[in-house]
């Protein structure tokens, strides 16, 4: 490759710049995070193990692991498991599986970077004790109602708790007894001592520890006090020596407390400069999709879908079962980029990425989705003639698919019209079409049942018109239709998926997404596919010519008995 070409290749492979890359570039230039034995860029993806990951999380995963990859740093997968009541090992397992499937790895030459916030419970506790001793935190014994009333609101400053100035020794004693299990949930709470009049509600003495007599999926019954998210999260970042802590915009107002917690703990000798910095980006909103674990759970629990991995679900496991590739999701995340402005991404963007990824890869095949019998009346009885077609039109080296043609075929019902509309070039009485990869036929008639339904179409073929033979050039026809031979076609279940909601923004502006479900989001049909399809392994992606991209279902498909999911149509028909 010439130097010029090399540069061009490097340019097109270089990720698009964004405000985070600009910040990192500046930090690298100033040497801010030059630390002995550590990379200068350490990011993290910190899911709470309380549900399945969705396409919004994929944006965060691609962003954090992508930055680490591009800057030769590392990205930690950290389970933010500080809330025992909603968390479960099942979720830990699926999150690990989804991140790996997306193509990212937390194992590096310097070790494995899979972490659990629950492993830091002793450190969180020690820092809370330090804050109490240093006068930066106190045990509040107000009732929950009084605490809420005294917090004030946006127009009214809060009121100091009567317990705010109790001696540190008294707070410390109470905190230790909280830990020892002497109190019920809600009797006492530990709060940071900051400013009850702060215009930022997050700074009005936020809670940092609470009593919860709950079993934790990893620490069991060791603890009955648990740290609050806003206290634990910055400490997790600081413990892991994260450099750039990237989160979604709703945490912008939490950043002052994030900085406060780390700074106070650093004063107490728990951390050294340089400490992590939080940066916020706009979350992903995708049209026709809800991305909230709570709402997705509702769809599962009310049996609107068959489970978290239903191919209509915007979960990673759902996209995977639908047939999306990790490469397509990564491409989608690159294309949408990151910014600080909230907005909606059109669903066609992710379908476009899927098509761009699959078009060069997917082998071609034929399926007749709405079968109608075509009878070639002048075809020899009981004779099957061999035909073939390329596995991929642009890759002859990938070889040929073999199948046969005979007297009775299946064609698409829509490829025949008794009375053609203007511009219709497919089958109608008197018209000629090419049976793709086969012969030219002329339509001679059709059969109808007593109800007026067309039950079969009749035609005659021209024996010297076979595709790939010299005679084929003598026939000029406008229509070209696909078909399978009734004698060797395989019957298969095909699941045609459509959007789950009828509204582009189903949960925006106070709308109830449960009332906006698309009743036709799944149609199951029996189709005929070409004979080679009998051998297809589960989870195989291909293109059915003229129909779109399909995958053999990873759970329900078997060799010999294939079940196909439509991933997407060939052209953008979404929302039309
Ligand atoms: P949900 O809103 O669905 O409950 P969450 O934010 O509570 O999700 P977490 O497990 O806390 O889920 O999220 C892990 C990471 O994924 C966080 O850093 C969060 O900012 C990010 N994230 C969640 N939803 C989106 C989204 N729609 N777009 C981009 N990032 C997201
Ligand atoms: Mg969250």
XYZ file of C-alpha atoms and ligand atoms in Angstrom:
608
model
C 0.000 0.000 0.000
C 1.355 3.439 -0.826
C 1.804 5.896 1.996
C -1.011 7.982 0.653
C -3.405 5.051 0.722
C -2.278 4.086 4.191
C -3.129 7.537 5.452
C -6.493 7.402 3.790
C -7.235 4.008 5.342
C -6.204 5.281 8.767
C -8.414 8.312 8.325
C -11.515 6.365 7.444
C -10.908 3.945 10.320
C -10.366 6.774 12.814
C -13.385 7.261 15.075
C -15.288 10.501 14.714
C -14.165 13.099 17.174
C -16.466 14.216 19.957
C -16.331 16.366 23.069
C -15.121 13.437 25.206
C -12.242 12.690 22.860
C -11.324 16.373 22.953
C -11.214 16.269 26.754
C -9.117 13.115 26.746
C -6.750 14.565 24.137
C -6.265 17.636 26.340
C -5.660 15.462 29.428
C -3.123 13.388 27.545
C -1.371 16.538 26.329
C -1.144 17.957 29.847
C -0.129 14.624 31.373
C -2.917 14.927 33.942
C -3.341 11.189 34.441
C 0.266 10.087 34.115
C 0.544 7.590 36.939
C 3.075 4.851 37.630
C 2.009 1.563 36.084
C -1.446 2.734 35.030
C -2.909 3.650 31.648
C -3.835 7.323 31.190
C -7.399 6.455 30.213
C -9.468 4.221 32.490
C -13.214 4.200 31.902
C -15.941 1.965 33.257
C -19.356 0.620 32.423
C -21.245 0.373 35.725
C -24.593 -1.428 35.355
C -26.790 -2.162 38.303
C -27.601 -5.902 38.113
C -31.353 -5.376 38.327
C -32.460 -6.114 34.758
C -31.358 -6.933 31.245
C -29.218 -4.534 29.247
C -30.955 -2.567 26.506
C -29.864 -0.685 23.411
C -29.263 2.475 25.495
C -26.730 0.553 27.547
C -25.112 -0.582 24.293
C -24.393 3.075 23.529
C -22.674 3.452 26.897
C -20.771 0.164 26.488
C -19.537 1.042 22.988
C -18.573 4.504 24.188
C -16.656 3.441 27.309
C -15.000 0.330 25.890
C -14.416 2.174 22.606
C -12.553 5.039 24.307
C -10.425 2.565 26.241
C -9.615 0.647 23.047
C -8.777 3.714 20.991
C -6.585 5.299 23.686
C -4.917 2.037 24.702
C -6.390 2.326 28.134
C -8.799 -0.026 29.818
C -12.472 -0.201 30.623
C -13.820 -1.831 33.752
C -17.038 -3.777 33.851
C -18.325 -2.942 37.310
C -21.488 -4.184 38.896
C -22.986 -1.380 40.883
C -24.601 -3.805 43.307
C -25.306 -1.605 46.310
C -29.079 -2.046 46.383
C -29.715 -5.596 47.652
C -33.468 -5.659 47.163
C -33.645 -5.552 43.374
C -30.461 -7.315 42.380
C -29.858 -10.863 41.359
C -27.184 -13.224 40.028
C -29.348 -13.909 36.947
C -28.820 -10.283 35.921
C -25.074 -10.418 36.584
C -24.807 -13.428 34.270
C -26.824 -11.923 31.417
C -24.948 -8.600 31.612
C -21.578 -10.386 31.378
C -22.875 -12.387 28.441
C -24.269 -9.320 26.636
C -21.104 -7.223 27.000
C -18.999 -10.107 25.685
C -21.382 -10.740 22.827
C -21.152 -7.067 21.846
C -17.455 -7.749 21.374
C -15.827 -6.190 24.420
C -13.406 -7.643 26.897
C -12.317 -6.493 30.355
C -9.390 -8.920 30.455
C -6.060 -7.333 29.638
C -2.390 -8.162 29.981
C -2.511 -6.449 33.403
C -5.359 -8.602 34.663
C -9.109 -8.963 34.691
C -11.093 -5.781 35.196
C -14.413 -7.144 36.335
C -15.437 -5.541 39.614
C -18.272 -5.532 42.106
C -19.134 -2.497 44.205
C -20.093 -4.902 46.987
C -16.411 -5.817 47.294
C -15.850 -2.260 48.514
C -18.419 -2.276 51.320
C -15.693 -2.204 54.005
C -14.051 0.815 52.356
C -17.364 2.655 51.992
C -18.010 2.026 55.657
C -14.553 3.229 56.707
C -14.976 6.423 54.668
C -18.398 7.064 56.227
C -16.877 6.694 59.718
C -14.121 9.100 58.728
C -16.653 11.664 57.439
C -18.576 11.483 60.713
C -15.412 11.911 62.770
C -14.271 14.822 60.612
C -17.613 16.597 61.035
C -18.666 16.064 57.400
C -21.507 13.667 58.146
C -23.970 12.909 60.924
C -26.625 10.450 61.923
C -30.080 11.908 61.444
C -32.897 10.432 63.511
C -35.818 12.385 62.074
C -38.798 10.501 60.753
C -38.934 10.073 56.991
C -41.845 12.575 56.857
C -39.965 15.251 58.806
C -36.897 14.722 56.686
C -38.874 15.172 53.493
C -40.659 18.270 54.822
C -37.397 19.818 56.035
C -35.684 19.305 52.719
C -37.546 22.250 51.188
C -38.049 22.472 47.484
C -36.838 24.464 44.509
C -38.360 27.707 45.790
C -37.787 27.107 49.500
C -34.515 26.399 51.305
C -34.383 23.366 53.568
C -34.332 23.433 57.362
C -31.484 21.952 59.380
C -32.300 18.714 61.152
C -32.401 19.019 64.969
C -29.824 16.187 64.945
C -27.425 17.946 62.597
C -25.203 19.270 65.361
C -25.193 16.261 67.637
C -21.617 15.443 68.705
C -19.594 13.379 66.231
C -19.026 10.784 68.951
C -22.789 10.317 69.312
C -23.245 9.959 65.540
C -20.374 7.506 65.394
C -21.838 5.414 68.194
C -25.226 5.340 66.450
C -23.642 4.467 63.097
C -21.786 1.529 64.660
C -24.998 0.336 66.280
C -26.802 0.703 62.931
C -24.157 -1.597 61.481
C -24.557 -4.020 64.400
C -28.250 -4.378 63.549
C -29.678 -2.661 66.632
C -32.240 -0.619 64.655
C -35.056 -1.119 62.230
C -34.974 0.287 58.688
C -35.795 4.023 58.717
C -34.930 4.647 62.384
C -31.666 6.415 61.550
C -29.848 7.466 58.444
C -26.383 8.902 57.811
C -26.267 12.201 55.937
C -23.489 14.317 54.530
C -23.287 17.720 56.236
C -23.198 20.215 53.387
C -25.816 22.964 52.992
C -29.575 22.715 53.548
C -30.049 25.987 51.643
C -28.144 24.943 48.528
C -29.996 25.724 45.299
C -28.924 22.228 44.208
C -31.231 19.805 46.027
C -28.572 17.108 45.749
C -26.386 19.137 48.100
C -28.976 19.473 50.875
C -27.339 17.003 53.243
C -27.874 13.975 51.008
C -28.209 10.559 52.633
C -25.114 8.378 52.376
C -26.017 5.257 54.399
C -29.319 3.670 55.306
C -30.524 0.649 57.215
C -31.793 -2.255 55.078
C -32.276 -5.651 56.653
C -31.944 -7.386 53.320
C -30.066 -10.321 51.902
C -27.458 -9.367 49.307
C -26.791 -11.693 46.369
C -23.043 -11.565 47.030
C -22.448 -10.499 50.644
C -25.329 -12.500 52.066
C -26.423 -11.258 55.519
C -23.129 -9.625 56.460
C -24.538 -6.112 56.168
C -27.761 -4.487 57.292
C -26.656 -1.003 56.251
C -26.102 -0.123 52.608
C -24.522 2.959 50.981
C -26.640 5.248 48.802
C -25.876 5.286 45.078
C -24.668 8.911 45.007
C -22.192 8.189 47.800
C -20.979 4.810 46.581
C -20.618 5.616 42.905
C -17.862 8.260 43.110
C -16.010 6.122 45.639
C -16.155 3.108 43.300
C -14.630 5.263 40.566
C -11.923 6.574 42.881
C -11.075 3.119 44.264
C -10.629 1.808 40.721
C -8.587 4.872 39.703
C -11.008 5.699 36.897
C -9.893 8.759 34.927
C -12.972 9.723 32.889
C -16.271 8.740 34.471
C -18.842 9.026 31.715
C -22.559 9.005 32.492
C -25.849 10.291 31.128
C -27.047 13.892 31.422
C -29.470 13.322 34.283
C -26.439 13.039 36.566
C -25.216 16.538 35.776
C -26.822 17.945 38.941
C -25.221 15.159 40.942
C -21.724 16.100 39.855
C -21.110 18.615 42.708
C -21.810 15.862 45.234
C -19.676 13.406 43.228
C -16.769 15.840 43.526
C -17.531 16.586 47.187
C -17.441 12.907 48.193
C -14.141 12.209 46.456
C -12.536 15.411 47.707
C -13.493 14.782 51.347
C -12.291 11.171 51.132
C -9.044 12.349 49.542
C -8.561 14.802 52.443
C -8.931 11.811 54.731
C -6.093 10.080 52.912
C -8.235 7.515 51.112
C -7.329 8.734 47.630
C -4.620 10.679 45.878
C -4.799 13.248 43.120
C -5.556 13.091 40.262
C -9.040 11.817 41.079
C -11.754 10.797 38.592
C -13.798 13.425 36.758
C -17.405 12.956 35.758
C -18.605 13.901 32.255
C -22.162 13.663 30.989
C -23.524 12.797 27.525
C -27.021 12.558 26.056
C -28.725 9.213 26.544
C -29.967 7.264 23.561
C -33.640 7.632 22.702
C -34.682 5.452 19.790
C -38.042 5.909 18.062
C -40.650 3.156 18.547
C -38.670 1.850 21.506
C -38.779 2.236 25.282
C -35.450 1.990 27.092
C -36.273 1.809 30.732
C -35.730 -1.398 32.649
C -38.921 -0.815 34.598
C -41.038 -0.489 31.457
C -39.352 -3.420 29.757
C -40.059 -5.524 32.838
C -43.732 -4.572 32.548
C -43.822 -5.898 28.961
C -42.325 -9.193 30.141
C -44.420 -9.587 33.272
C -47.683 -8.819 31.506
C -46.831 -11.328 28.752
C -46.944 -8.718 25.989
C -43.748 -10.356 24.791
C -42.444 -13.892 25.329
C -39.554 -12.865 27.573
C -36.560 -10.538 27.901
C -35.156 -12.056 24.713
C -38.318 -11.759 22.636
C -37.056 -10.586 19.213
C -39.218 -7.447 19.524
C -37.515 -6.371 22.744
C -34.867 -3.626 22.582
C -32.745 -5.590 25.037
C -29.334 -6.797 23.858
C -30.595 -10.391 24.186
C -33.668 -9.394 22.152
C -31.638 -7.764 19.356
C -29.399 -10.818 19.372
C -32.280 -13.250 19.010
C -33.845 -11.047 16.344
C -30.672 -11.612 14.354
C -28.752 -8.352 14.812
C -24.975 -8.731 14.748
C -22.659 -7.161 17.346
C -20.919 -5.422 14.434
C -24.192 -3.793 13.354
C -24.839 -2.505 16.870
C -21.295 -1.171 17.137
C -21.665 0.507 13.747
C -24.952 2.049 14.860
C -23.338 3.412 18.041
C -20.476 4.899 16.035
C -22.865 6.548 13.603
C -25.034 8.180 16.246
C -21.956 9.515 18.060
C -22.069 11.243 21.425
C -23.213 14.729 22.229
C -24.595 16.786 25.061
C -27.920 17.463 23.353
C -30.866 15.162 23.987
C -32.749 13.978 20.929
C -34.384 11.041 19.222
C -32.621 8.701 16.842
C -34.789 7.311 14.066
C -35.198 3.541 14.167
C -34.175 3.357 10.502
C -30.627 4.239 11.640
C -30.135 0.918 13.399
C -31.776 -0.991 10.547
C -29.469 0.804 8.103
C -26.443 -0.298 10.123
C -27.767 -3.859 10.102
C -28.215 -3.875 6.325
C -24.788 -2.332 5.760
C -23.220 -4.990 7.940
C -25.138 -7.974 6.543
C -25.310 -7.168 2.829
C -21.699 -8.158 2.097
C -21.796 -11.130 4.480
C -25.190 -12.813 4.287
C -25.599 -15.783 1.955
C -28.610 -15.536 -0.355
C -31.490 -18.003 -0.420
C -35.062 -18.244 -1.665
C -38.201 -18.316 0.427
C -41.809 -18.134 -0.685
C -43.651 -16.530 2.191
C -47.256 -16.520 0.847
C -47.315 -19.613 -1.353
C -49.450 -20.015 -4.474
C -49.140 -23.088 -6.704
C -47.730 -22.573 -10.221
C -48.220 -25.494 -12.615
C -46.081 -25.710 -15.755
C -48.454 -27.706 -17.923
C -45.943 -28.605 -20.642
C -43.197 -29.660 -18.190
C -42.342 -33.381 -18.281
C -44.169 -35.330 -15.575
C -42.009 -36.385 -12.565
C -38.880 -34.767 -13.917
C -36.668 -32.526 -11.745
C -34.039 -30.476 -13.551
C -30.992 -29.172 -11.663
C -30.607 -25.400 -11.219
C -28.137 -23.281 -9.303
C -27.666 -19.751 -8.035
C -24.751 -17.906 -6.454
C -24.412 -18.015 -2.658
C -23.521 -14.320 -2.880
C -23.877 -12.230 -6.056
C -20.639 -10.290 -5.448
C -18.562 -13.248 -4.244
C -18.447 -15.982 -6.905
C -15.749 -17.716 -4.844
C -18.409 -18.550 -2.266
C -19.883 -21.043 -4.729
C -23.367 -22.058 -5.792
C -26.597 -23.203 -4.154
C -28.204 -26.245 -5.791
C -31.911 -26.909 -6.188
C -34.273 -28.275 -8.842
C -37.177 -27.162 -10.963
C -40.182 -29.387 -11.754
C -43.750 -29.294 -12.949
C -45.255 -27.822 -9.757
C -43.722 -24.818 -8.038
C -44.563 -22.410 -5.235
C -44.562 -18.730 -6.087
C -45.592 -15.650 -4.078
C -49.310 -15.023 -4.246
C -48.565 -11.361 -4.980
C -46.589 -12.335 -8.087
C -49.830 -13.185 -9.889
C -52.739 -10.893 -10.794
C -55.855 -12.000 -12.580
C -56.239 -8.504 -13.919
C -52.949 -6.638 -13.831
C -52.766 -3.062 -12.627
C -50.802 -0.580 -14.690
C -47.067 -1.200 -14.521
C -47.419 -4.767 -13.235
C -44.868 -6.964 -15.017
C -45.237 -10.206 -13.130
C -47.616 -13.107 -13.925
C -51.001 -12.495 -15.498
C -52.725 -14.373 -18.305
C -50.770 -13.925 -21.545
C -47.645 -12.435 -19.902
C -44.148 -13.919 -19.817
C -41.785 -13.766 -16.833
C -38.486 -15.344 -15.956
C -38.483 -17.802 -13.086
C -35.248 -16.579 -11.506
C -32.357 -19.018 -12.139
C -34.797 -21.189 -14.173
C -36.876 -20.782 -17.305
C -39.056 -18.195 -18.981
C -42.753 -19.107 -18.670
C -45.936 -17.704 -20.173
C -49.078 -17.578 -18.063
C -51.963 -19.504 -19.634
C -54.663 -19.468 -16.967
C -55.601 -20.102 -13.360
C -57.941 -22.135 -11.138
C -60.454 -20.742 -8.693
C -62.369 -22.427 -5.881
C -66.083 -21.993 -5.170
C -65.350 -18.876 -3.071
C -63.485 -17.196 -5.903
C -60.002 -17.714 -4.393
C -57.221 -18.438 -6.829
C -55.885 -21.902 -6.027
C -53.338 -22.399 -8.812
C -51.809 -20.576 -11.765
C -51.035 -22.345 -15.030
C -48.228 -21.614 -17.460
C -46.051 -23.116 -20.169
C -42.263 -22.981 -20.232
C -39.780 -22.507 -23.031
C -37.269 -25.363 -22.788
C -34.460 -23.379 -24.478
C -34.748 -20.364 -22.121
C -32.888 -21.725 -19.103
C -30.763 -19.189 -17.200
C -27.090 -19.636 -17.919
C -27.656 -21.251 -21.343
C -27.148 -19.443 -24.680
C -30.872 -19.649 -25.487
C -31.788 -17.507 -22.513
C -30.616 -14.391 -24.396
C -33.456 -14.814 -26.881
C -36.063 -13.972 -24.276
C -36.586 -10.420 -23.144
C -39.048 -10.223 -20.262
C -39.676 -7.465 -17.750
C -40.699 -9.628 -14.814
C -38.371 -11.832 -12.804
C -39.957 -13.791 -9.955
C -38.650 -16.216 -7.353
C -40.020 -19.699 -6.713
C -39.253 -23.023 -5.069
C -39.937 -26.495 -6.420
C -42.873 -28.147 -4.629
C -40.963 -31.436 -4.930
C -37.917 -30.362 -2.907
C -38.922 -27.227 -0.988
C -38.808 -27.326 2.811
C -41.713 -26.048 4.844
C -40.639 -23.657 7.582
C -42.134 -21.412 10.220
C -41.321 -17.764 9.575
C -41.863 -15.048 12.173
C -42.438 -11.615 10.716
C -41.751 -8.905 13.263
C -42.899 -5.337 13.189
C -42.432 -2.461 15.618
C -43.832 -3.066 19.086
C -45.537 0.329 19.374
C -47.753 2.330 17.067
C -46.341 5.632 18.316
C -42.824 6.843 17.519
C -42.263 8.156 21.040
C -44.383 5.784 23.126
C -43.301 6.969 26.570
C -42.640 10.648 25.931
C -44.699 13.521 27.276
C -46.640 11.488 29.820
C -48.019 8.998 27.256
C -48.920 5.543 28.528
C -46.827 3.199 26.383
C -48.994 0.226 27.365
C -51.914 1.715 25.439
C -49.802 2.181 22.297
C -48.944 -1.444 21.569
C -48.998 -2.569 17.943
C -51.399 -5.550 17.758
C -49.625 -6.746 14.594
C -46.076 -6.752 15.901
C -45.761 -10.495 15.256
C -47.148 -12.580 12.424
C -46.268 -16.274 12.223
C -46.565 -17.882 8.781
C -45.722 -21.185 7.130
C -43.427 -20.613 4.181
C -41.542 -22.752 1.661
C -37.767 -22.372 1.489
C -35.188 -23.824 -0.876
C -33.955 -27.349 -0.012
C -30.522 -26.346 1.324
C -32.258 -24.533 4.178
C -32.980 -27.860 5.874
C -29.299 -28.030 6.861
C -29.025 -24.545 8.374
C -27.801 -24.402 11.969
C -29.603 -22.213 14.515
C -28.469 -18.556 14.702
C -27.495 -18.361 11.015
C -28.179 -15.111 9.174
C -29.086 -14.943 5.505
C -30.926 -12.883 2.951
C -34.088 -14.227 1.368
C -33.989 -12.513 -2.009
C -36.618 -9.799 -2.394
C -37.765 -10.277 1.239
C -35.053 -9.147 3.583
C -32.625 -10.454 6.184
C -33.565 -13.438 8.301
C -31.987 -15.544 11.026
C -32.694 -19.070 12.182
C -34.014 -18.656 15.712
C -31.331 -19.491 18.273
C -33.794 -21.242 20.552
C -36.482 -22.787 18.363
C -34.754 -23.606 15.082
C -33.270 -27.070 14.464
C -31.398 -28.672 11.615
C -34.130 -30.338 9.555
C -36.816 -28.100 11.051
C -35.787 -24.479 10.554
C -37.596 -21.520 12.140
C -36.775 -18.079 10.742
C -37.044 -14.617 12.285
C -37.196 -11.671 9.927
C -34.522 -9.252 11.099
C -35.488 -6.484 8.709
C -36.791 -5.949 5.210
C -34.430 -5.077 2.341
C -35.531 -1.473 2.092
C -36.550 0.953 4.750
C -40.266 0.422 5.204
C -40.254 1.282 8.865
C -43.056 3.590 9.874
C -44.549 3.544 6.388
P -32.749 2.257 33.127
O -32.968 3.728 32.929
O -33.175 1.429 31.973
O -33.273 1.737 34.415
P -30.243 2.602 34.286
O -29.617 3.868 33.911
O -30.894 2.586 35.595
O -31.197 2.094 33.139
P -27.838 1.295 34.933
O -27.608 -0.140 35.140
O -27.732 2.214 36.088
O -29.243 1.396 34.261
O -26.981 1.860 33.727
C -25.650 1.533 33.450
C -25.074 2.597 32.560
O -25.799 2.675 31.335
C -25.152 3.966 33.199
O -23.866 4.555 33.070
C -26.186 4.691 32.404
O -25.904 6.061 32.330
C -26.097 4.018 31.039
N -27.364 4.115 30.319
C -28.580 3.685 30.730
N -29.534 3.989 29.836
C -28.914 4.619 28.796
C -29.346 5.187 27.543
N -30.626 5.163 27.160
N -28.406 5.749 26.735
C -27.121 5.762 27.095
N -26.646 5.260 28.258
C -27.511 4.687 29.108
Mg -29.501 4.311 36.510
